[in-house]
Amino acid sequence: MRKLGIAVLVLIVLLVAAVLIIPHLVDVNQYHSRIQAELQKRLGRPVTLGDMRLSLFPPSFQVQNVTIGEDPRFSFNQSRPFAQAEKLAVSVELMPLFHKEIQVKSLELVRPHIELVRDAAGNWNFATLGQEPKPSAPEEAAKKTTTPQPQQPAPAQPAQQPEKQPAGQLSLANLAITDGQVAITDQQKHQSRAVYDHIDLNVSDFAPNQQFNLKAAAHLPGAGKQAIFLQGKGGPLQQADMLNTPFAGTLKLDQVSLSAIEAFLNSQALKGIESVISGETSIHNSNSKLTAAGTLKLDNPKIRKVDVGYPITLDYDVTDDLTNDVIDIRKGNLKLGSTPVTVTGTMNAKPTPAQVDMKLTASNASIQEAARLASAFGFAFGEGMDVKGTVNANIQARGAADKPAMNGQLSARNLNISGKGIPQPVSVPSIDLALTPTTVRSNNFSATTGSTTVNMNFGLTNYTGPKSTIDAMLRAPNAKIAEILNMGKAAGVAALDGISGDGLLNLDVHAQGPLKNTSAMTFNGTGKIQNASLKLPSLTKPVQIKNSDIQFSQNSANLRNLAASVGQTNATGTVTLRNFEAPQVQFTLNADKVDIAELQQLTNAQPAPQKKAAVDRDFWQLVPRAEAQQTQPAAPAQPGMIQKMTGNGAVSVGTIVYNDLVLNNAHANVTLDHGLIKLNPVTSDLYNGKTNGNITIDMRPAQPVYTVNMKTDKVDANKLISSVSDLKQTLYGMLTSNVNASFSSTSADAIARSLNGTLGLNLVNGKLMNLDLLHELAAVNKFAGNAVPAPQGFTNIVSLTGNFDVKNGVAQTNNLKAAIDGGTLAAAGTANLADQSLHMRVTAVLNKALSQQVGGSQIGGYMSTALANNQGELVLPVIVTGTFKHPSVAPDLEQIAQMKLHNLVPNTNNPAQLASGILGQVLGHKGNTGGNQQQNTINGILGALKGQQQQQQPAQGQAQPAQQGQPAQEGQPAQAQGQPQSQASPSPTQQSPQNAVGDLLNQVLNKKKASPTPTPQR
């Protein structure tokens, strides 16, 4: 016995050694291609295997990174393989191995990803597993065109052939899936790809034409057990129609949260709903009819973050005809807390929309639970309302699921509605609804809160069609507006969100018309508002209504004897309002004051409305639709009241204030067009004068844009300019103007910077501050003695005319003319209205009397900064730079050179005669230069002015222009080359560098050349 024991021990050791050593000595990867081909043949799909390992007991091998391809008949899904797995364990039969055959016994897949697809014809991709793939169309054609070969004698058959298992006869003792992921795409039902994760599956005794056992579990993330179990027996598998495969088993949910189910199903259908579900369901499938019976309990339900406050239980017995998509609800006992509701009937889900034939009954049930659920979903009652009372219902619903035709009665008794924001409960003693397939009609019922009672009734006709109409009556005698608003909020009227107010309201109105087109509804009745204050979300300030008589007629409401105010504006008059959704108004209003800045800030753009869960038709669609994956753009903000409104009317305003601008006694005809406000014509008093024209205000941009076409007559220039710009106390006088411009602004400075258009000015009896032009000219020209009056810090303006072209606040002119004390002037250049900078070329002509006082024509003869005309008047071209408050005046030597060259010197009657000639050349326009010699002369002058030496060669026979004053003497030295004008060395006879420049000009223009150079022939 001892020897026998030792032999057994040695045998066991050898076996263990073989089990441990042989897998390392035998490289199973040498059979890689054969095993891969065998699996390909068994599955009828392309198979790719990674690295392999061998195990002897039990005989098996493990494969890394396995891929099973898709059936080529499902061409639309070729981008994804049928299955992928991190690891595949294959157990094979032991005895066939000795015959060099491999027969798969069981499969285990670790973390596989499986794609289940149903095409438009209803064929599933997994139904073809184990079948030989059909050849592609090119292969079929190739077979048909192949030349037949001569018949050869059949080769001798071997003695024994292994039995070949026919295609489609896949058998497995066990199939196990661990932590799998399954994606389902159903083209027949137009459902997009939905992913189901964390699945464990075990199928045993799987073979053709016999039953198999199935166990499936899904463990979802989250607190609690979060477990779903499916266990039962199915088969035999019906490959022709998988829905006909028999199955009997149970489905169990153990503390599964709806949010976890939502994530597991990859569906948005349950979004916004939270609860913990437990229950067990018996499932039986036979002949494509799936029957489910059992109970489900929803604990701690929350809908859109609203705590329902009670559990919901469902006891049901339902059959789904999977072929025809017809659901038969034999039992549907729903308990909302302690409130029972019974639902029975059928639903045909095959058509779109689904068709229903159901009956709902409730007998003397508490309405509290149902009302809270309806409020949470947004069906009825305000959010968070507490509703008490009883309800009776006996309703039959037939037709489309979204708009069924109903028969029966619904009644409620002793309703009491309270909640946040309602100081006193709203009570409704009784309400009865009679329902027919075409109408829903109520009895005369009343609602009371505080001291306000509202009596009403309504009828709804053709409620299942697109042209449903309503016929409603409402009476509210001596009602408080705040209490009326509370009633609407208690009933869940979304249009009242954010509205509050107080005051008194009398209302007796009858409304009739299409429910979805309020503009086509007709109203009749009367009303009155007294001492009311309304706060609207579309307005930043409350509307105060001291009094208004209301007359309803046809599709309008006429407010007569209106006395209302908003902010600083108090208005009286009449207003007619049509179409409350997109208001159309007609009005005649008188207002004491309108502040434009306040009006700009009065309206608010309203946020986009939140989508109610109640109107989400995909709510119960657990598998998302094909279009569910499309990204929906964010809803834009809703326009404010001004942007919605259209209409016209007339307004009279005592005072209009726009920043610092003030208009008095204004009258305008007004047109409103979705945020575009047109005032045409508009007239008003303006700073001791008058103004008239038209104004357009575009309220649609974030910053309103004003377009102004106005004329002013005898307006105080200083007050007007100071009110629309930062240029204060600078220009005085009586102004007549013509303005055609646009701007967008928040302040006077912003007006100036954004101004574009044209301005025409005509100023008389004025004064220009910060610039004493005569003294500036005296300083520039070195006038001696007491030739001009004492400095006074301003320039008197007899008249000032001109036109400006304004671009982004920069005004440009080429025809500015002015008559001042002692002479006239003409100017061209730019003035920046924003930073007040100046760049003007000014030609001043002193009258004869003043010219004689300062030196007469002799000044024009020997000074470089002045000329004399044939009337004995001095002409002083200067450049004005700097700012309005700090101007700087300097001689315009370039313009002087042009005047001397062309012998065109203006006079006091026409100081701007050079605008089209000399001044045009100064500003860069081309003129008649009189030949190359003359052009060379100009270049020489300008070169000398810039400090450059030029060699002047006048043409032979060049005529010398006649000059006013004394001719220049020969031999005067030119300015040194490369030396600035201010640094040029004067001759001994000169008194200033300016006189040297003047002598140079006279020398170049008046001196006769001894040896002129002839003009070369071209």
Tab-separated table of C-alpha atoms in Angstrom, residues 418-770:
chain	number	residue	atom	x	y	z
A	418	SER	CA	-52.307	78.398	-1.158
A	419	GLY	CA	-48.577	78.732	-1.440
A	420	LYS	CA	-45.608	81.036	-1.640
A	421	GLY	CA	-46.419	84.520	-2.895
A	422	ILE	CA	-50.161	84.247	-2.170
A	423	PRO	CA	-50.969	86.056	1.094
A	424	GLN	CA	-54.523	84.672	1.248
A	425	PRO	CA	-55.739	81.319	-0.154
A	426	VAL	CA	-57.792	81.160	-3.343
A	427	SER	CA	-60.991	79.199	-2.847
A	428	VAL	CA	-63.259	77.669	-5.505
A	429	PRO	CA	-66.395	76.084	-3.998
A	430	SER	CA	-67.147	73.948	-7.054
A	431	ILE	CA	-66.278	73.546	-10.708
A	432	ASP	CA	-67.734	71.074	-13.198
A	433	LEU	CA	-66.441	70.261	-16.666
A	434	ALA	CA	-68.532	68.459	-19.244
A	435	LEU	CA	-66.405	66.848	-21.953
A	436	THR	CA	-67.488	65.754	-25.403
A	437	PRO	CA	-65.372	64.897	-28.457
A	438	THR	CA	-65.816	68.489	-29.724
A	439	THR	CA	-66.237	70.716	-26.653
A	440	VAL	CA	-65.158	71.254	-23.073
A	441	ARG	CA	-67.631	73.420	-21.170
A	442	SER	CA	-67.610	74.623	-17.590
A	443	ASN	CA	-70.361	75.667	-15.268
A	444	ASN	CA	-70.625	79.181	-13.824
A	445	PHE	CA	-68.038	79.110	-11.061
A	446	SER	CA	-66.371	81.648	-8.816
A	447	ALA	CA	-62.953	82.141	-7.268
A	448	THR	CA	-62.378	84.235	-4.147
A	449	THR	CA	-59.286	85.547	-2.395
A	450	GLY	CA	-59.337	88.284	0.233
A	451	SER	CA	-62.096	90.744	-0.668
A	452	THR	CA	-62.027	89.933	-4.395
A	453	THR	CA	-64.428	87.544	-6.112
A	454	VAL	CA	-64.218	86.694	-9.799
A	455	ASN	CA	-67.122	84.995	-11.580
A	456	MET	CA	-66.407	83.164	-14.813
A	457	ASN	CA	-67.266	80.386	-17.240
A	458	PHE	CA	-65.713	79.123	-20.435
A	459	GLY	CA	-66.245	76.808	-23.347
A	460	LEU	CA	-63.579	75.269	-25.565
A	461	THR	CA	-64.605	74.098	-29.038
A	462	ASN	CA	-62.690	71.905	-31.514
A	463	TYR	CA	-59.984	71.440	-28.897
A	464	THR	CA	-58.450	68.480	-30.763
A	465	GLY	CA	-57.884	70.441	-33.979
A	466	PRO	CA	-55.577	73.265	-35.007
A	467	LYS	CA	-58.413	75.833	-34.982
A	468	SER	CA	-59.704	75.505	-31.453
A	469	THR	CA	-61.788	78.429	-30.181
A	470	ILE	CA	-62.677	79.724	-26.749
A	471	ASP	CA	-65.767	81.471	-25.465
A	472	ALA	CA	-65.199	82.886	-21.992
A	473	MET	CA	-66.830	85.375	-19.627
A	474	LEU	CA	-65.202	87.105	-16.662
A	475	ARG	CA	-66.678	89.547	-14.153
A	476	ALA	CA	-64.639	91.159	-11.381
A	477	PRO	CA	-66.550	93.939	-9.583
A	478	ASN	CA	-64.520	96.189	-7.254
A	479	ALA	CA	-61.563	93.844	-7.385
A	480	LYS	CA	-58.088	94.473	-6.048
A	481	ILE	CA	-55.463	94.123	-8.749
A	482	ALA	CA	-53.012	92.373	-6.412
A	483	GLU	CA	-55.624	89.730	-5.587
A	484	ILE	CA	-56.512	89.239	-9.262
A	485	LEU	CA	-52.840	88.619	-9.980
A	486	ASN	CA	-52.664	86.126	-7.107
A	487	MET	CA	-55.564	84.156	-8.598
A	488	GLY	CA	-53.792	83.914	-11.945
A	489	LYS	CA	-50.542	82.806	-10.343
A	490	ALA	CA	-52.365	80.193	-8.265
A	491	ALA	CA	-53.870	78.805	-11.487
A	492	GLY	CA	-50.411	78.611	-13.063
A	493	VAL	CA	-50.789	81.373	-15.688
A	494	ALA	CA	-47.189	81.701	-16.894
A	495	ALA	CA	-47.799	85.136	-18.460
A	496	LEU	CA	-48.129	86.629	-14.962
A	497	ASP	CA	-44.665	85.546	-13.840
A	498	GLY	CA	-42.796	88.533	-12.442
A	499	ILE	CA	-45.841	90.861	-12.494
A	500	SER	CA	-47.019	92.556	-9.336
A	501	GLY	CA	-49.222	95.517	-8.543
A	502	ASP	CA	-52.034	97.071	-6.568
A	503	GLY	CA	-55.023	99.319	-7.117
A	504	LEU	CA	-58.679	98.813	-7.998
A	505	LEU	CA	-60.157	97.080	-11.038
A	506	ASN	CA	-63.703	96.715	-12.319
A	507	LEU	CA	-64.037	94.293	-15.207
A	508	ASP	CA	-66.908	92.802	-17.183
A	509	VAL	CA	-65.605	91.249	-20.393
A	510	HIS	CA	-66.615	88.572	-22.837
A	511	ALA	CA	-63.914	87.034	-25.100
A	512	GLN	CA	-64.444	84.808	-28.099
A	513	GLY	CA	-62.171	83.573	-30.875
A	514	PRO	CA	-59.262	81.308	-31.862
A	515	LEU	CA	-57.251	80.173	-28.893
A	516	LYS	CA	-53.911	80.261	-30.724
A	517	ASN	CA	-54.415	83.644	-32.387
A	518	THR	CA	-55.242	86.302	-29.834
A	519	SER	CA	-55.097	89.013	-32.505
A	520	ALA	CA	-58.203	87.489	-34.111
A	521	MET	CA	-60.169	87.277	-30.865
A	522	THR	CA	-63.096	89.598	-30.231
A	523	PHE	CA	-63.724	91.290	-26.895
A	524	ASN	CA	-66.770	93.074	-25.593
A	525	GLY	CA	-67.306	94.734	-22.249
A	526	THR	CA	-66.172	97.497	-19.967
A	527	GLY	CA	-63.661	98.084	-17.232
A	528	LYS	CA	-62.073	100.739	-15.040
A	529	ILE	CA	-58.682	101.072	-13.355
A	530	GLN	CA	-58.083	103.438	-10.440
A	531	ASN	CA	-54.974	104.324	-8.450
A	532	ALA	CA	-53.088	101.338	-9.819
A	533	SER	CA	-49.401	100.550	-9.843
A	534	LEU	CA	-48.038	97.742	-12.032
A	535	LYS	CA	-44.535	96.310	-12.033
A	536	LEU	CA	-43.759	94.431	-15.248
A	537	PRO	CA	-40.639	92.344	-15.972
A	538	SER	CA	-40.338	94.135	-19.338
A	539	LEU	CA	-40.084	97.558	-17.623
A	540	THR	CA	-37.481	98.797	-15.159
A	541	LYS	CA	-39.913	101.191	-13.473
A	542	PRO	CA	-43.528	100.710	-12.370
A	543	VAL	CA	-46.448	102.059	-14.377
A	544	GLN	CA	-48.759	104.270	-12.318
A	545	ILE	CA	-52.359	104.525	-13.555
A	546	LYS	CA	-54.366	107.115	-11.687
A	547	ASN	CA	-57.431	106.533	-13.834
A	548	SER	CA	-58.459	104.766	-17.017
A	549	ASP	CA	-61.856	103.824	-18.434
A	550	ILE	CA	-61.683	100.659	-20.539
A	551	GLN	CA	-63.975	99.855	-23.424
A	552	PHE	CA	-63.592	96.437	-25.092
A	553	SER	CA	-64.798	96.292	-28.683
A	554	GLN	CA	-64.106	93.721	-31.370
A	555	ASN	CA	-60.393	92.890	-31.073
A	556	SER	CA	-59.274	95.966	-29.178
A	557	ALA	CA	-59.187	97.609	-25.790
A	558	ASN	CA	-59.696	101.379	-25.710
A	559	LEU	CA	-58.286	103.242	-22.715
A	560	ARG	CA	-60.071	106.578	-22.338
A	561	ASN	CA	-59.583	109.337	-19.768
A	562	LEU	CA	-56.151	107.890	-19.200
A	563	ALA	CA	-53.954	109.482	-16.555
A	564	ALA	CA	-50.732	107.537	-16.108
A	565	SER	CA	-47.080	108.032	-15.275
A	566	VAL	CA	-43.759	106.211	-15.701
A	567	GLY	CA	-40.699	107.605	-13.969
A	568	GLN	CA	-40.701	111.405	-14.423
A	569	THR	CA	-43.299	111.326	-17.198
A	570	ASN	CA	-46.944	112.092	-16.486
A	571	ALA	CA	-49.301	111.569	-19.426
A	572	THR	CA	-52.986	111.950	-20.222
A	573	GLY	CA	-54.978	110.994	-23.295
A	574	THR	CA	-56.347	107.912	-25.019
A	575	VAL	CA	-54.763	104.623	-26.109
A	576	THR	CA	-56.246	101.886	-28.269
A	577	LEU	CA	-54.584	98.499	-27.991
A	578	ARG	CA	-54.992	95.544	-30.345
A	579	ASN	CA	-53.366	92.119	-30.203
A	580	PHE	CA	-52.007	91.758	-26.673
A	581	GLU	CA	-49.267	89.339	-27.740
A	582	ALA	CA	-47.739	91.697	-30.352
A	583	PRO	CA	-49.330	95.021	-29.379
A	584	GLN	CA	-50.672	97.357	-32.040
A	585	VAL	CA	-51.391	100.786	-30.579
A	586	GLN	CA	-52.997	104.065	-31.554
A	587	PHE	CA	-52.708	106.984	-29.167
A	588	THR	CA	-53.126	110.659	-28.497
A	589	LEU	CA	-51.052	111.642	-25.491
A	590	ASN	CA	-50.089	114.796	-23.644
A	591	ALA	CA	-47.047	114.556	-21.383
A	592	ASP	CA	-45.482	117.082	-19.089
A	593	LYS	CA	-41.911	115.819	-19.411
A	594	VAL	CA	-40.030	113.062	-21.220
A	595	ASP	CA	-36.461	112.143	-20.275
A	596	ILE	CA	-34.941	110.272	-23.252
A	597	ALA	CA	-32.179	108.724	-21.143
A	598	GLU	CA	-34.813	107.397	-18.751
A	599	LEU	CA	-36.831	106.075	-21.707
A	600	GLN	CA	-33.779	104.213	-22.998
A	601	GLN	CA	-33.406	102.477	-19.653
A	602	LEU	CA	-37.110	101.779	-19.264
A	603	THR	CA	-37.354	98.553	-21.246
A	604	ASN	CA	-35.676	95.225	-20.555
A	605	ALA	CA	-34.999	92.418	-23.032
A	606	GLN	CA	-36.731	89.400	-21.523
A	607	PRO	CA	-34.898	86.057	-21.128
A	608	ALA	CA	-35.888	83.160	-23.322
A	609	PRO	CA	-38.748	81.138	-21.799
A	610	GLN	CA	-37.842	77.847	-20.193
A	611	LYS	CA	-39.273	74.798	-21.854
A	612	LYS	CA	-41.885	73.114	-19.721
A	613	ALA	CA	-41.558	69.389	-19.171
A	614	ALA	CA	-45.268	69.097	-19.834
A	615	VAL	CA	-44.870	69.941	-23.483
A	616	ASP	CA	-41.959	67.562	-24.058
A	617	ARG	CA	-43.551	64.877	-26.208
A	618	ASP	CA	-40.485	62.644	-25.849
A	619	PHE	CA	-41.016	62.442	-22.104
A	620	TRP	CA	-41.866	58.750	-22.025
A	621	GLN	CA	-39.569	57.874	-24.959
A	622	LEU	CA	-36.881	55.890	-23.148
A	623	VAL	CA	-34.844	55.225	-26.293
A	624	PRO	CA	-33.977	58.589	-27.836
A	625	ARG	CA	-35.238	59.454	-31.301
A	626	ALA	CA	-32.881	59.760	-34.241
A	627	GLU	CA	-33.023	63.518	-34.016
A	628	ALA	CA	-32.331	63.510	-30.286
A	629	GLN	CA	-28.564	63.694	-30.841
A	630	GLN	CA	-28.847	66.945	-32.770
A	631	THR	CA	-27.589	69.906	-30.807
A	632	GLN	CA	-30.275	72.524	-30.372
A	633	PRO	CA	-29.090	76.147	-30.421
A	634	ALA	CA	-29.607	78.204	-27.310
A	635	ALA	CA	-32.854	80.111	-27.385
A	636	PRO	CA	-32.264	83.832	-27.936
A	637	ALA	CA	-33.442	86.476	-25.499
A	638	GLN	CA	-36.997	87.596	-26.094
A	639	PRO	CA	-37.510	91.171	-27.334
A	640	GLY	CA	-38.799	93.829	-24.970
A	641	MET	CA	-42.171	95.529	-25.199
A	642	ILE	CA	-40.936	98.342	-27.485
A	643	GLN	CA	-39.475	95.790	-29.914
A	644	LYS	CA	-42.839	93.986	-30.092
A	645	MET	CA	-45.008	97.050	-30.553
A	646	THR	CA	-46.346	98.657	-33.725
A	647	GLY	CA	-48.741	101.584	-34.222
A	648	ASN	CA	-48.953	105.335	-34.520
A	649	GLY	CA	-50.250	108.404	-32.762
A	650	ALA	CA	-49.654	112.007	-31.795
A	651	VAL	CA	-47.853	113.324	-28.740
A	652	SER	CA	-47.453	116.735	-27.147
A	653	VAL	CA	-44.716	117.136	-24.561
A	654	GLY	CA	-44.070	120.116	-22.370
A	655	THR	CA	-40.371	119.369	-21.968
A	656	ILE	CA	-38.099	116.800	-23.636
A	657	VAL	CA	-34.739	116.243	-21.957
A	658	TYR	CA	-31.894	114.393	-23.615
A	659	ASN	CA	-28.835	114.635	-21.385
A	660	ASP	CA	-28.200	118.437	-21.448
A	661	LEU	CA	-30.425	119.146	-24.452
A	662	VAL	CA	-33.836	120.586	-23.567
A	663	LEU	CA	-36.760	121.083	-25.969
A	664	ASN	CA	-39.959	122.782	-24.889
A	665	ASN	CA	-43.516	122.703	-26.204
A	666	ALA	CA	-42.782	119.741	-28.509
A	667	HIS	CA	-45.336	118.235	-30.883
A	668	ALA	CA	-44.827	115.143	-33.028
A	669	ASN	CA	-46.591	112.498	-35.030
A	670	VAL	CA	-45.155	109.139	-33.919
A	671	THR	CA	-44.881	105.814	-35.759
A	672	LEU	CA	-43.820	102.650	-33.909
A	673	ASP	CA	-42.453	99.710	-35.881
A	674	HIS	CA	-40.898	96.918	-33.790
A	675	GLY	CA	-38.367	99.131	-32.038
A	676	LEU	CA	-38.080	101.768	-34.773
A	677	ILE	CA	-39.602	105.054	-33.540
A	678	LYS	CA	-40.211	107.779	-36.129
A	679	LEU	CA	-41.213	111.347	-35.204
A	680	ASN	CA	-42.303	113.151	-38.367
A	681	PRO	CA	-42.899	116.007	-38.258
A	682	VAL	CA	-41.605	117.194	-34.919
A	683	THR	CA	-41.637	120.819	-33.830
A	684	SER	CA	-40.527	122.483	-30.616
A	685	ASP	CA	-39.124	125.560	-28.947
A	686	LEU	CA	-35.369	125.386	-28.570
A	687	TYR	CA	-33.283	127.863	-26.582
A	688	ASN	CA	-35.248	131.031	-27.482
A	689	GLY	CA	-35.752	129.796	-31.025
A	690	LYS	CA	-37.629	127.175	-33.019
A	691	THR	CA	-36.767	123.792	-34.481
A	692	ASN	CA	-38.623	121.478	-36.840
A	693	GLY	CA	-37.965	118.375	-38.925
A	694	ASN	CA	-37.981	114.629	-38.250
A	695	ILE	CA	-36.208	112.229	-35.914
A	696	THR	CA	-35.827	108.443	-36.147
A	697	ILE	CA	-34.805	106.444	-33.084
A	698	ASP	CA	-33.683	102.820	-33.616
A	699	MET	CA	-34.176	101.037	-30.276
A	700	ARG	CA	-33.206	97.607	-31.637
A	701	PRO	CA	-29.425	97.811	-31.056
A	702	ALA	CA	-28.025	97.644	-27.535
A	703	GLN	CA	-27.230	101.362	-27.886
A	704	PRO	CA	-30.038	103.283	-29.660
A	705	VAL	CA	-29.178	105.093	-32.897
A	706	TYR	CA	-30.648	108.538	-33.663
A	707	THR	CA	-31.092	109.928	-37.160
A	708	VAL	CA	-31.905	113.660	-37.142
A	709	ASN	CA	-33.027	115.904	-39.982
A	710	MET	CA	-33.804	119.196	-38.260
A	711	LYS	CA	-33.778	122.918	-38.932
A	712	THR	CA	-33.266	125.513	-36.221
A	713	ASP	CA	-34.227	129.174	-36.379
A	714	LYS	CA	-32.751	131.913	-34.162
A	715	VAL	CA	-31.522	129.512	-31.497
A	716	ASP	CA	-29.081	130.485	-28.758
A	717	ALA	CA	-25.882	128.985	-30.209
A	718	ASN	CA	-24.017	128.646	-26.919
A	719	LYS	CA	-26.821	126.761	-25.187
A	720	LEU	CA	-27.374	124.423	-28.141
A	721	ILE	CA	-23.711	123.598	-28.754
A	722	SER	CA	-23.007	123.231	-25.022
A	723	SER	CA	-25.917	120.766	-24.665
A	724	VAL	CA	-24.784	118.396	-27.431
A	725	SER	CA	-21.006	118.524	-27.031
A	726	ASP	CA	-18.223	119.259	-24.570
A	727	LEU	CA	-17.677	122.645	-26.253
A	728	LYS	CA	-18.963	124.968	-23.516
A	729	GLN	CA	-19.159	128.779	-23.496
A	730	THR	CA	-17.275	129.093	-26.764
A	731	LEU	CA	-19.604	130.272	-29.535
A	732	TYR	CA	-22.392	132.778	-28.904
A	733	GLY	CA	-25.016	134.316	-31.154
A	734	MET	CA	-28.359	133.672	-32.864
A	735	LEU	CA	-28.023	130.464	-34.852
A	736	THR	CA	-29.986	129.195	-37.817
A	737	SER	CA	-28.905	125.711	-38.865
A	738	ASN	CA	-29.758	122.707	-40.974
A	739	VAL	CA	-28.700	119.336	-39.523
A	740	ASN	CA	-28.883	116.022	-41.328
A	741	ALA	CA	-26.935	113.545	-39.217
A	742	SER	CA	-26.980	110.363	-37.166
A	743	PHE	CA	-25.368	109.394	-33.878
A	744	SER	CA	-25.409	106.773	-31.146
A	745	SER	CA	-24.782	108.111	-27.706
A	746	THR	CA	-24.933	107.932	-23.972
A	747	SER	CA	-23.485	111.413	-23.306
A	748	ALA	CA	-22.654	114.699	-25.025
A	749	ASP	CA	-19.100	113.503	-25.653
A	750	ALA	CA	-20.447	110.281	-27.181
A	751	ILE	CA	-22.779	112.286	-29.444
A	752	ALA	CA	-19.800	114.230	-30.803
A	753	ARG	CA	-17.678	111.123	-31.367
A	754	SER	CA	-20.431	109.161	-33.173
A	755	LEU	CA	-21.814	112.053	-35.227
A	756	ASN	CA	-22.017	111.556	-38.997
A	757	GLY	CA	-23.773	113.753	-41.550
A	758	THR	CA	-23.905	117.357	-42.692
A	759	LEU	CA	-24.312	120.667	-40.818
A	760	GLY	CA	-25.224	124.059	-42.263
A	761	LEU	CA	-24.669	127.155	-40.068
A	762	ASN	CA	-25.820	130.767	-40.220
A	763	LEU	CA	-24.853	132.749	-37.111
A	764	VAL	CA	-25.473	136.472	-36.527
A	765	ASN	CA	-24.574	138.899	-33.769
A	766	GLY	CA	-22.233	136.366	-32.211
A	767	LYS	CA	-19.029	136.063	-30.347
A	768	LEU	CA	-16.137	133.553	-30.512
A	769	MET	CA	-14.538	133.144	-27.105
A	770	ASN	CA	-10.886	132.338	-26.340
